[in-house]
Amino acid sequence: MAGKFDNKCTLHNDYDYRFICSDCRVPVCDYCIVSKNHHRSHSIDFITSENCNQIFQEFKNNNFQFLIKCLDGDKELLNKSNEIFNELEEEHIHNVNTISNEFKQLHTILDSVEKDTIKHLVSHYDENKETHSKISKKLENNSKNAHLITNKYKDTINNFNIQQIFNNDQNIKGNNHQHLELLKHCHQSQMLVKEKNTENKNIDLLNEFNKVTIENSMDFVKNSIKDTFKIKLSSATYKDPKRVKLGGGEYFIYKDGCVIPNGTLYLALGPSIKNLTIGSIPATIQRIALLNGFNLQLTEGLLPNSVQWLHIGAIRKPLIKKSIPQSVSFLFLLDGFNQEISEIPPNVTQIYLGDTSFKIPQTLIKSVRVYKTPSCKQDLNGFNEVLWNSNGYSQIEM
Ligand SMILES: [Zn+2]
Ligand SMILES: [Zn+2]
């Protein structure tokens, strides 16, 4: 029968606490004592008021106080875990939608390519069909005429007296035309024979047929389609790096509310930042790096109008209109940057591309030069592009 108090071993729920391990100063059950992983070969004592009290005092003075702090810490951890999971969930839905939409579009493209290809094929088939019908008709016609003439003349050709027919035709009122029919048959025969004797003409006729073959590259498409979406795993938690160097310049890592040393020109904003107001970043900063995990929605004026170089990593919010200062000329979209940019300011003349899915709008084709790093997988058709070896350009120490 279960008692009023819980006397079961916290590690082995089916066993009662029976002794105390004096080495570890904890209550133990039979299983604890015997099991290799627990207290085997420790010194085990009976439970007495003395060792009971000893353990209680330790609990009261140390662990109980700490336990309260632990609960708060756990609460914070749970909040953070919820926050991260919510973002992961949001991203998951976004990813699923992206894949569904892309495949929907692909289905439409496939459908239209299939229809167009078949239509194209049918038009060639129709041409051949028409050629076939033309040849058949012509041969049928020829053969009809040839039969007509041969049947008509095969028994009588030696008995024809042209003079007599001619005179006869002239004499009869209403004009008899037997001589004209005769001439027609002569003419037809001449044409038929001429046609048969010119070998090439027959071949020319058949040359109007076009053999249609298809070159099938579907295997290539089928294989490449498997790689259209690569699923990548990376850490879901971000922390500010210890040190950021880009292009040889050391960046000051901004923290919420910190004082930016005078004369600072290069500033890095990391994932720890929760608050920025207009003026937090002084209008003397020339270069800014938005680091992986930067999770603040930038709006107009938060980044000052003195920034000319903007490096953007895998940040977690889109760049809405006017969030990029108008002063920016050099825009670096680093590995993992996958957000939208609503508007690229007109002063931007150079865009550096890492491994990003961001597509530069075609409207910028004349105004920007694109520097492509080895990690950039994009096809930049039409853009004025330069291959850029970015090795050693960025050194971020975590
Ligand atoms: Zn136990
Ligand atoms: Zn022990």
mmCIF file with all atom_site columns, C-alpha atoms and ligand atoms in Angstrom, residues 8-13 15-17 27-33 35 38-39, ligand 1:
data_model
loop_
_atom_site.group_PDB
_atom_site.id
_atom_site.type_symbol
_atom_site.label_atom_id
_atom_site.label_alt_id
_atom_site.label_comp_id
_atom_site.label_asym_id
_atom_site.label_entity_id
_atom_site.label_seq_id
_atom_site.pdbx_PDB_ins_code
_atom_site.Cartn_x
_atom_site.Cartn_y
_atom_site.Cartn_z
_atom_site.occupancy
_atom_site.B_iso_or_equiv
_atom_site.pdbx_formal_charge
_atom_site.auth_seq_id
_atom_site.auth_comp_id
_atom_site.auth_asym_id
_atom_site.auth_atom_id
_atom_site.pdbx_PDB_model_num
ATOM   1  C  CA . LYS A 1 8  ? 10.579 5.950  -3.814  1.00 0.00 ? 8  LYS A CA 1
ATOM   2  C  CA . CYS A 1 9  ? 14.098 6.251  -5.235  1.00 0.00 ? 9  CYS A CA 1
ATOM   3  C  CA . THR A 1 10 ? 14.240 9.222  -7.552  1.00 0.00 ? 10 THR A CA 1
ATOM   4  C  CA . LEU A 1 11 ? 16.327 7.203  -10.029 1.00 0.00 ? 11 LEU A CA 1
ATOM   5  C  CA . HIS A 1 12 ? 14.547 3.853  -9.656  1.00 0.00 ? 12 HIS A CA 1
ATOM   6  C  CA . ASN A 1 13 ? 10.848 4.493  -9.212  1.00 0.00 ? 13 ASN A CA 1
ATOM   7  C  CA . TYR A 1 15 ? 12.408 0.797  -5.264  1.00 0.00 ? 15 TYR A CA 1
ATOM   8  C  CA . ASP A 1 16 ? 12.114 2.327  -1.801  1.00 0.00 ? 16 ASP A CA 1
ATOM   9  C  CA . TYR A 1 17 ? 14.890 4.386  -0.203  1.00 0.00 ? 17 TYR A CA 1
ATOM   10 C  CA . PRO A 1 27 ? 19.599 8.253  0.110   1.00 0.00 ? 27 PRO A CA 1
ATOM   11 C  CA . VAL A 1 28 ? 19.911 5.036  -1.877  1.00 0.00 ? 28 VAL A CA 1
ATOM   12 C  CA . CYS A 1 29 ? 17.696 2.099  -2.811  1.00 0.00 ? 29 CYS A CA 1
ATOM   13 C  CA . ASP A 1 30 ? 18.706 -1.554 -3.219  1.00 0.00 ? 30 ASP A CA 1
ATOM   14 C  CA . TYR A 1 31 ? 19.176 -1.013 -6.894  1.00 0.00 ? 31 TYR A CA 1
ATOM   15 C  CA . CYS A 1 32 ? 21.461 2.004  -6.260  1.00 0.00 ? 32 CYS A CA 1
ATOM   16 C  CA . ILE A 1 33 ? 23.646 -0.118 -4.012  1.00 0.00 ? 33 ILE A CA 1
ATOM   17 C  CA . SER A 1 35 ? 24.140 -1.287 -9.681  1.00 0.00 ? 35 SER A CA 1
ATOM   18 C  CA . HIS A 1 38 ? 25.515 4.008  -8.894  1.00 0.00 ? 38 HIS A CA 1
ATOM   19 C  CA . HIS A 1 39 ? 26.888 3.332  -5.424  1.00 0.00 ? 39 HIS A CA 1
HETATM 20 ZN ZN . ZN  B 2 .  ? 17.949 3.834  -6.469  1.00 0.00 ? 1  ZN  B ZN 1
#
